[in-house]
């Protein structure tokens, strides 16, 4: 099964969790786009749901698919969030943000009673760190944050386009991609990043993801967290 077919299969399995009346968070990126496509088909078949989007690009794609999209600023909690990952380990710790929406993605993931990731067979890893951790930063803190990353043992690079211009998030902020090599303790690194003034959000997800649908040559497998869900108290 080709990578694109794997993404489509994983997205379809995740979208099967959506039920009438749900408020659903939709992620950003190539894999999440397949979830929007699958959810749009279900909506056209009569499914009644409302969605919030992690990016302007996702909001536009969802609306074009016939999905009703509302402002996340008006929503305190979601029933389900569906999003892709850049890397994910056996504990459902993940690196996200290649699409530049990691802060909004984290808000929506944290607000969701259940968060499911979708991935092709290339995304599961035994240890995070082959991919950089994206950081959304205040413009005035860019150099300071880069220094703080170096003190944490990493190296931060400003994300730019093909012409060399800085790429901004939907919030208008620059992105630093911070490489740390193999990440021994994802929770400790996440806490350290969250403590740096000027980092508005980072793409290291350690407690938000409850399960991941992984598609490979033999089909789709749902892998749940090795630890209890952070949302066991929600009902």
PDB file of C-alpha atoms in Angstrom:
ATOM      1  CA  UNK A   1       0.000   0.000   0.000  1.00  0.00           C
ATOM      2  CA  UNK A   2       1.508   3.341  -1.073  1.00  0.00           C
ATOM      3  CA  UNK A   3       2.026   6.097   1.518  1.00  0.00           C
ATOM      4  CA  UNK A   4      -0.881   8.152   0.206  1.00  0.00           C
ATOM      5  CA  UNK A   5      -3.161   5.134   0.389  1.00  0.00           C
ATOM      6  CA  UNK A   6      -1.956   4.451   3.933  1.00  0.00           C
ATOM      7  CA  UNK A   7      -2.804   8.007   4.972  1.00  0.00           C
ATOM      8  CA  UNK A   8      -6.245   7.711   3.413  1.00  0.00           C
ATOM      9  CA  UNK A   9      -6.908   4.397   5.175  1.00  0.00           C
ATOM     10  CA  UNK A  10      -5.773   5.694   8.583  1.00  0.00           C
ATOM     11  CA  UNK A  11      -7.886   8.821   8.156  1.00  0.00           C
ATOM     12  CA  UNK A  12     -10.942   6.774   7.250  1.00  0.00           C
ATOM     13  CA  UNK A  13     -10.548   4.628  10.369  1.00  0.00           C
ATOM     14  CA  UNK A  14     -10.295   7.690  12.597  1.00  0.00           C
ATOM     15  CA  UNK A  15     -13.278   9.408  10.987  1.00  0.00           C
ATOM     16  CA  UNK A  16     -15.341   6.275  11.697  1.00  0.00           C
ATOM     17  CA  UNK A  17     -15.236   7.360  15.369  1.00  0.00           C
ATOM     18  CA  UNK A  18     -17.236  10.506  14.598  1.00  0.00           C
ATOM     19  CA  UNK A  19     -20.908  10.343  15.608  1.00  0.00           C
ATOM     20  CA  UNK A  20     -23.905  12.614  15.164  1.00  0.00           C
ATOM     21  CA  UNK A  21     -23.863  15.751  17.287  1.00  0.00           C
ATOM     22  CA  UNK A  22     -20.120  15.779  17.917  1.00  0.00           C
ATOM     23  CA  UNK A  23     -17.881  18.828  17.872  1.00  0.00           C
ATOM     24  CA  UNK A  24     -14.728  17.676  16.086  1.00  0.00           C
ATOM     25  CA  UNK A  25     -11.278  19.267  15.896  1.00  0.00           C
ATOM     26  CA  UNK A  26      -9.571  18.954  12.525  1.00  0.00           C
ATOM     27  CA  UNK A  27      -5.810  19.051  12.135  1.00  0.00           C
ATOM     28  CA  UNK A  28      -3.480  20.498   9.528  1.00  0.00           C
ATOM     29  CA  UNK A  29      -1.277  18.738   7.007  1.00  0.00           C
ATOM     30  CA  UNK A  30      -1.365  16.177   4.225  1.00  0.00           C
ATOM     31  CA  UNK A  31      -2.666  13.318   6.395  1.00  0.00           C
ATOM     32  CA  UNK A  32      -5.321  15.460   8.085  1.00  0.00           C
ATOM     33  CA  UNK A  33      -6.505  16.480   4.618  1.00  0.00           C
ATOM     34  CA  UNK A  34      -7.606  12.894   4.022  1.00  0.00           C
ATOM     35  CA  UNK A  35      -9.628  13.028   7.259  1.00  0.00           C
ATOM     36  CA  UNK A  36     -11.394  16.166   6.027  1.00  0.00           C
ATOM     37  CA  UNK A  37     -12.130  14.429   2.744  1.00  0.00           C
ATOM     38  CA  UNK A  38     -13.569  11.342   4.507  1.00  0.00           C
ATOM     39  CA  UNK A  39     -15.563  13.422   6.991  1.00  0.00           C
ATOM     40  CA  UNK A  40     -16.990  15.516   4.165  1.00  0.00           C
ATOM     41  CA  UNK A  41     -18.330  12.368   2.513  1.00  0.00           C
ATOM     42  CA  UNK A  42     -20.027  11.323   5.750  1.00  0.00           C
ATOM     43  CA  UNK A  43     -21.553  14.789   6.157  1.00  0.00           C
ATOM     44  CA  UNK A  44     -22.934  14.654   2.629  1.00  0.00           C
ATOM     45  CA  UNK A  45     -24.458  11.282   3.555  1.00  0.00           C
ATOM     46  CA  UNK A  46     -26.294  12.895   6.469  1.00  0.00           C
ATOM     47  CA  UNK A  47     -23.893  13.024   9.424  1.00  0.00           C
ATOM     48  CA  UNK A  48     -24.640  16.112  11.550  1.00  0.00           C
ATOM     49  CA  UNK A  49     -21.482  17.471  13.195  1.00  0.00           C
ATOM     50  CA  UNK A  50     -19.684  20.748  13.807  1.00  0.00           C
ATOM     51  CA  UNK A  51     -15.953  21.256  13.388  1.00  0.00           C
ATOM     52  CA  UNK A  52     -13.213  23.591  14.558  1.00  0.00           C
ATOM     53  CA  UNK A  53     -10.022  23.976  12.563  1.00  0.00           C
ATOM     54  CA  UNK A  54      -6.362  24.191  13.541  1.00  0.00           C
ATOM     55  CA  UNK A  55      -5.505  26.491  10.657  1.00  0.00           C
ATOM     56  CA  UNK A  56      -7.063  28.784   8.104  1.00  0.00           C
ATOM     57  CA  UNK A  57      -6.093  26.267   5.420  1.00  0.00           C
ATOM     58  CA  UNK A  58      -7.959  23.500   7.236  1.00  0.00           C
ATOM     59  CA  UNK A  59     -11.004  25.721   7.802  1.00  0.00           C
ATOM     60  CA  UNK A  60     -11.192  26.487   4.084  1.00  0.00           C
ATOM     61  CA  UNK A  61     -10.806  22.829   3.102  1.00  0.00           C
ATOM     62  CA  UNK A  62     -13.451  21.711   5.607  1.00  0.00           C
ATOM     63  CA  UNK A  63     -15.935  24.345   4.443  1.00  0.00           C
ATOM     64  CA  UNK A  64     -15.328  23.333   0.833  1.00  0.00           C
ATOM     65  CA  UNK A  65     -16.101  19.722   1.823  1.00  0.00           C
ATOM     66  CA  UNK A  66     -19.456  20.820   3.240  1.00  0.00           C
ATOM     67  CA  UNK A  67     -18.474  20.639   6.897  1.00  0.00           C
ATOM     68  CA  UNK A  68     -19.834  23.349   9.206  1.00  0.00           C
ATOM     69  CA  UNK A  69     -16.867  25.125  10.793  1.00  0.00           C
ATOM     70  CA  UNK A  70     -17.177  27.362  13.854  1.00  0.00           C
ATOM     71  CA  UNK A  71     -14.723  29.624  15.681  1.00  0.00           C
ATOM     72  CA  UNK A  72     -12.637  27.728  18.242  1.00  0.00           C
ATOM     73  CA  UNK A  73     -12.758  30.823  20.421  1.00  0.00           C
ATOM     74  CA  UNK A  74     -16.403  30.043  21.133  1.00  0.00           C
ATOM     75  CA  UNK A  75     -15.806  26.400  22.111  1.00  0.00           C
ATOM     76  CA  UNK A  76     -14.657  25.285  25.575  1.00  0.00           C
ATOM     77  CA  UNK A  77     -14.472  21.530  24.894  1.00  0.00           C
ATOM     78  CA  UNK A  78     -14.546  19.136  21.951  1.00  0.00           C
ATOM     79  CA  UNK A  79     -15.702  15.553  21.660  1.00  0.00           C
ATOM     80  CA  UNK A  80     -12.916  14.387  19.362  1.00  0.00           C
ATOM     81  CA  UNK A  81      -9.814  15.718  17.624  1.00  0.00           C
ATOM     82  CA  UNK A  82      -8.176  14.089  14.603  1.00  0.00           C
ATOM     83  CA  UNK A  83      -4.729  15.070  13.370  1.00  0.00           C
ATOM     84  CA  UNK A  84      -1.569  13.768  11.742  1.00  0.00           C
ATOM     85  CA  UNK A  85       1.885  13.449  13.307  1.00  0.00           C
ATOM     86  CA  UNK A  86       5.468  13.845  12.158  1.00  0.00           C
ATOM     87  CA  UNK A  87       6.724  11.136  14.546  1.00  0.00           C
ATOM     88  CA  UNK A  88       5.009   9.078  17.244  1.00  0.00           C
ATOM     89  CA  UNK A  89       6.476   6.642  19.772  1.00  0.00           C
ATOM     90  CA  UNK A  90       4.880   3.652  21.579  1.00  0.00           C
ATOM     91  CA  UNK A  91       3.686   5.918  24.410  1.00  0.00           C
ATOM     92  CA  UNK A  92       1.833   8.187  21.957  1.00  0.00           C
ATOM     93  CA  UNK A  93       4.367  10.938  22.526  1.00  0.00           C
ATOM     94  CA  UNK A  94       4.622  12.779  19.235  1.00  0.00           C
ATOM     95  CA  UNK A  95       6.299  15.557  17.311  1.00  0.00           C
ATOM     96  CA  UNK A  96       3.903  17.694  15.284  1.00  0.00           C
ATOM     97  CA  UNK A  97       4.024  21.004  13.484  1.00  0.00           C
ATOM     98  CA  UNK A  98       5.573  20.421  10.070  1.00  0.00           C
ATOM     99  CA  UNK A  99       2.544  22.302   8.741  1.00  0.00           C
ATOM    100  CA  UNK A 100       3.212  25.232  11.063  1.00  0.00           C
ATOM    101  CA  UNK A 101       0.041  24.933  13.180  1.00  0.00           C
ATOM    102  CA  UNK A 102       1.423  23.297  16.341  1.00  0.00           C
ATOM    103  CA  UNK A 103       0.081  25.872  18.816  1.00  0.00           C
ATOM    104  CA  UNK A 104      -3.482  25.757  17.512  1.00  0.00           C
ATOM    105  CA  UNK A 105      -3.215  21.990  17.178  1.00  0.00           C
ATOM    106  CA  UNK A 106      -2.190  21.692  20.811  1.00  0.00           C
ATOM    107  CA  UNK A 107      -5.046  23.901  22.031  1.00  0.00           C
ATOM    108  CA  UNK A 108      -7.570  21.798  20.132  1.00  0.00           C
ATOM    109  CA  UNK A 109      -5.969  18.519  21.237  1.00  0.00           C
ATOM    110  CA  UNK A 110      -6.014  19.603  24.879  1.00  0.00           C
ATOM    111  CA  UNK A 111      -9.643  20.708  24.627  1.00  0.00           C
ATOM    112  CA  UNK A 112     -10.751  17.378  23.162  1.00  0.00           C
ATOM    113  CA  UNK A 113     -12.149  14.597  25.332  1.00  0.00           C
ATOM    114  CA  UNK A 114     -10.401  12.178  22.947  1.00  0.00           C
ATOM    115  CA  UNK A 115      -7.534  12.878  20.588  1.00  0.00           C
ATOM    116  CA  UNK A 116      -6.633  10.397  17.852  1.00  0.00           C
ATOM    117  CA  UNK A 117      -3.643  10.664  15.570  1.00  0.00           C
ATOM    118  CA  UNK A 118      -3.449   9.239  12.062  1.00  0.00           C
ATOM    119  CA  UNK A 119      -0.238   8.032  10.472  1.00  0.00           C
ATOM    120  CA  UNK A 120       1.259   6.066   7.652  1.00  0.00           C
ATOM    121  CA  UNK A 121       3.807   3.346   8.412  1.00  0.00           C
ATOM    122  CA  UNK A 122       6.755   5.772   8.271  1.00  0.00           C
ATOM    123  CA  UNK A 123       5.661   7.801  11.307  1.00  0.00           C
ATOM    124  CA  UNK A 124       5.917   5.351  14.281  1.00  0.00           C
ATOM    125  CA  UNK A 125       9.378   5.355  15.896  1.00  0.00           C
ATOM    126  CA  UNK A 126      10.905   3.772  18.974  1.00  0.00           C
ATOM    127  CA  UNK A 127      12.328   7.122  20.114  1.00  0.00           C
ATOM    128  CA  UNK A 128      11.485  10.667  19.088  1.00  0.00           C
ATOM    129  CA  UNK A 129      14.087  13.047  17.751  1.00  0.00           C
ATOM    130  CA  UNK A 130      14.837  12.330  14.112  1.00  0.00           C
ATOM    131  CA  UNK A 131      12.559  15.259  13.283  1.00  0.00           C
ATOM    132  CA  UNK A 132      12.990  18.746  14.790  1.00  0.00           C
ATOM    133  CA  UNK A 133      10.512  20.119  17.324  1.00  0.00           C
ATOM    134  CA  UNK A 134       8.737  23.152  15.805  1.00  0.00           C
ATOM    135  CA  UNK A 135       8.374  26.223  18.020  1.00  0.00           C
ATOM    136  CA  UNK A 136       6.049  29.192  17.504  1.00  0.00           C
ATOM    137  CA  UNK A 137       7.803  32.190  19.040  1.00  0.00           C
ATOM    138  CA  UNK A 138       7.261  35.877  19.656  1.00  0.00           C
ATOM    139  CA  UNK A 139       9.196  37.829  17.020  1.00  0.00           C
ATOM    140  CA  UNK A 140      11.049  39.868  19.645  1.00  0.00           C
ATOM    141  CA  UNK A 141      12.144  36.681  21.444  1.00  0.00           C
ATOM    142  CA  UNK A 142      13.527  34.840  18.436  1.00  0.00           C
ATOM    143  CA  UNK A 143      17.242  35.196  19.226  1.00  0.00           C
ATOM    144  CA  UNK A 144      16.683  34.672  22.952  1.00  0.00           C
ATOM    145  CA  UNK A 145      14.722  31.477  22.308  1.00  0.00           C
ATOM    146  CA  UNK A 146      17.444  30.196  19.964  1.00  0.00           C
ATOM    147  CA  UNK A 147      19.987  30.728  22.755  1.00  0.00           C
ATOM    148  CA  UNK A 148      17.735  28.944  25.249  1.00  0.00           C
ATOM    149  CA  UNK A 149      17.436  25.987  22.888  1.00  0.00           C
ATOM    150  CA  UNK A 150      21.225  25.794  22.635  1.00  0.00           C
ATOM    151  CA  UNK A 151      21.423  25.742  26.438  1.00  0.00           C
ATOM    152  CA  UNK A 152      18.999  22.815  26.390  1.00  0.00           C
ATOM    153  CA  UNK A 153      21.339  20.939  24.055  1.00  0.00           C
ATOM    154  CA  UNK A 154      19.520  21.662  20.813  1.00  0.00           C
ATOM    155  CA  UNK A 155      19.966  23.775  17.711  1.00  0.00           C
ATOM    156  CA  UNK A 156      17.226  26.087  16.440  1.00  0.00           C
ATOM    157  CA  UNK A 157      16.843  27.108  12.809  1.00  0.00           C
ATOM    158  CA  UNK A 158      14.419  29.735  11.518  1.00  0.00           C
ATOM    159  CA  UNK A 159      11.901  28.205   9.115  1.00  0.00           C
ATOM    160  CA  UNK A 160      11.999  29.999   5.769  1.00  0.00           C
ATOM    161  CA  UNK A 161      10.439  29.631   2.336  1.00  0.00           C
ATOM    162  CA  UNK A 162      12.238  28.901  -0.929  1.00  0.00           C
ATOM    163  CA  UNK A 163      13.153  32.584  -1.266  1.00  0.00           C
ATOM    164  CA  UNK A 164      14.661  32.691   2.219  1.00  0.00           C
ATOM    165  CA  UNK A 165      11.841  34.701   3.795  1.00  0.00           C
ATOM    166  CA  UNK A 166      10.645  33.682   7.269  1.00  0.00           C
ATOM    167  CA  UNK A 167       7.499  31.550   7.298  1.00  0.00           C
ATOM    168  CA  UNK A 168       4.845  32.837   9.700  1.00  0.00           C
ATOM    169  CA  UNK A 169       2.089  30.945  11.470  1.00  0.00           C
ATOM    170  CA  UNK A 170      -1.561  31.946  11.097  1.00  0.00           C
ATOM    171  CA  UNK A 171      -0.942  34.026  14.222  1.00  0.00           C
ATOM    172  CA  UNK A 172       1.781  35.966  12.402  1.00  0.00           C
ATOM    173  CA  UNK A 173       4.671  34.539  14.424  1.00  0.00           C
ATOM    174  CA  UNK A 174       7.947  33.006  13.208  1.00  0.00           C
ATOM    175  CA  UNK A 175       8.733  29.300  13.540  1.00  0.00           C
ATOM    176  CA  UNK A 176      11.980  27.875  14.853  1.00  0.00           C
ATOM    177  CA  UNK A 177      12.711  24.212  14.170  1.00  0.00           C
ATOM    178  CA  UNK A 178      14.670  22.872  17.144  1.00  0.00           C
ATOM    179  CA  UNK A 179      16.744  19.714  16.663  1.00  0.00           C
ATOM    180  CA  UNK A 180      17.755  17.786  19.772  1.00  0.00           C
ATOM    181  CA  UNK A 181      18.748  14.400  18.381  1.00  0.00           C
ATOM    182  CA  UNK A 182      17.315  11.373  20.209  1.00  0.00           C
ATOM    183  CA  UNK A 183      14.930  12.614  22.914  1.00  0.00           C
ATOM    184  CA  UNK A 184      15.464  10.583  26.076  1.00  0.00           C
ATOM    185  CA  UNK A 185      12.689  12.171  28.154  1.00  0.00           C
ATOM    186  CA  UNK A 186       9.935  13.764  26.099  1.00  0.00           C
ATOM    187  CA  UNK A 187       7.977  14.987  29.118  1.00  0.00           C
ATOM    188  CA  UNK A 188      11.003  16.718  30.639  1.00  0.00           C
ATOM    189  CA  UNK A 189      11.903  18.411  27.357  1.00  0.00           C
ATOM    190  CA  UNK A 190       8.293  19.530  26.847  1.00  0.00           C
ATOM    191  CA  UNK A 191       8.255  21.074  30.315  1.00  0.00           C
ATOM    192  CA  UNK A 192      11.566  22.818  29.675  1.00  0.00           C
ATOM    193  CA  UNK A 193      10.330  24.270  26.383  1.00  0.00           C
ATOM    194  CA  UNK A 194       7.087  25.446  27.962  1.00  0.00           C
ATOM    195  CA  UNK A 195       9.105  27.292  30.615  1.00  0.00           C
ATOM    196  CA  UNK A 196      11.069  29.414  28.105  1.00  0.00           C
ATOM    197  CA  UNK A 197       9.608  32.946  27.861  1.00  0.00           C
ATOM    198  CA  UNK A 198       8.856  33.773  24.245  1.00  0.00           C
ATOM    199  CA  UNK A 199       7.911  30.247  23.170  1.00  0.00           C
ATOM    200  CA  UNK A 200       4.186  30.522  22.521  1.00  0.00           C
ATOM    201  CA  UNK A 201       3.791  26.858  21.699  1.00  0.00           C
ATOM    202  CA  UNK A 202       5.834  23.829  20.733  1.00  0.00           C
ATOM    203  CA  UNK A 203       5.213  20.692  18.725  1.00  0.00           C
ATOM    204  CA  UNK A 204       6.154  18.130  21.361  1.00  0.00           C
ATOM    205  CA  UNK A 205       2.938  16.363  22.368  1.00  0.00           C
ATOM    206  CA  UNK A 206       3.368  14.172  25.454  1.00  0.00           C
ATOM    207  CA  UNK A 207      -0.074  13.889  27.064  1.00  0.00           C
ATOM    208  CA  UNK A 208      -2.599  14.922  24.434  1.00  0.00           C
ATOM    209  CA  UNK A 209      -2.835  11.883  22.144  1.00  0.00           C
ATOM    210  CA  UNK A 210      -4.975   8.970  23.333  1.00  0.00           C
ATOM    211  CA  UNK A 211      -4.571   6.644  20.344  1.00  0.00           C
ATOM    212  CA  UNK A 212      -3.078   6.475  16.875  1.00  0.00           C
ATOM    213  CA  UNK A 213      -4.387   4.788  13.755  1.00  0.00           C
ATOM    214  CA  UNK A 214      -1.393   3.456  11.836  1.00  0.00           C
ATOM    215  CA  UNK A 215      -1.880   2.161   8.298  1.00  0.00           C
ATOM    216  CA  UNK A 216       0.594  -0.224   6.734  1.00  0.00           C
ATOM    217  CA  UNK A 217       0.752  -2.884   4.054  1.00  0.00           C
ATOM    218  CA  UNK A 218      -1.461  -5.222   6.097  1.00  0.00           C
ATOM    219  CA  UNK A 219      -4.159  -2.703   6.984  1.00  0.00           C
ATOM    220  CA  UNK A 220      -4.928  -0.267   9.800  1.00  0.00           C
ATOM    221  CA  UNK A 221      -4.022  -0.822  13.451  1.00  0.00           C
ATOM    222  CA  UNK A 222      -5.263   1.274  16.378  1.00  0.00           C
ATOM    223  CA  UNK A 223      -2.564   1.677  19.019  1.00  0.00           C
ATOM    224  CA  UNK A 224      -3.605   3.151  22.357  1.00  0.00           C
ATOM    225  CA  UNK A 225      -1.486   4.928  24.924  1.00  0.00           C
ATOM    226  CA  UNK A 226       0.563   2.710  27.195  1.00  0.00           C
ATOM    227  CA  UNK A 227      -0.534   4.908  30.093  1.00  0.00           C
ATOM    228  CA  UNK A 228      -4.119   5.802  31.114  1.00  0.00           C
ATOM    229  CA  UNK A 229      -5.734   8.642  29.157  1.00  0.00           C
ATOM    230  CA  UNK A 230      -5.370  12.101  30.625  1.00  0.00           C
ATOM    231  CA  UNK A 231      -9.130  12.490  30.121  1.00  0.00           C
ATOM    232  CA  UNK A 232     -10.408   9.518  32.141  1.00  0.00           C
ATOM    233  CA  UNK A 233     -12.182  12.043  34.386  1.00  0.00           C
ATOM    234  CA  UNK A 234     -14.241  13.357  31.437  1.00  0.00           C
ATOM    235  CA  UNK A 235     -17.512  11.691  30.692  1.00  0.00           C
TER     236      UNK A 235
END
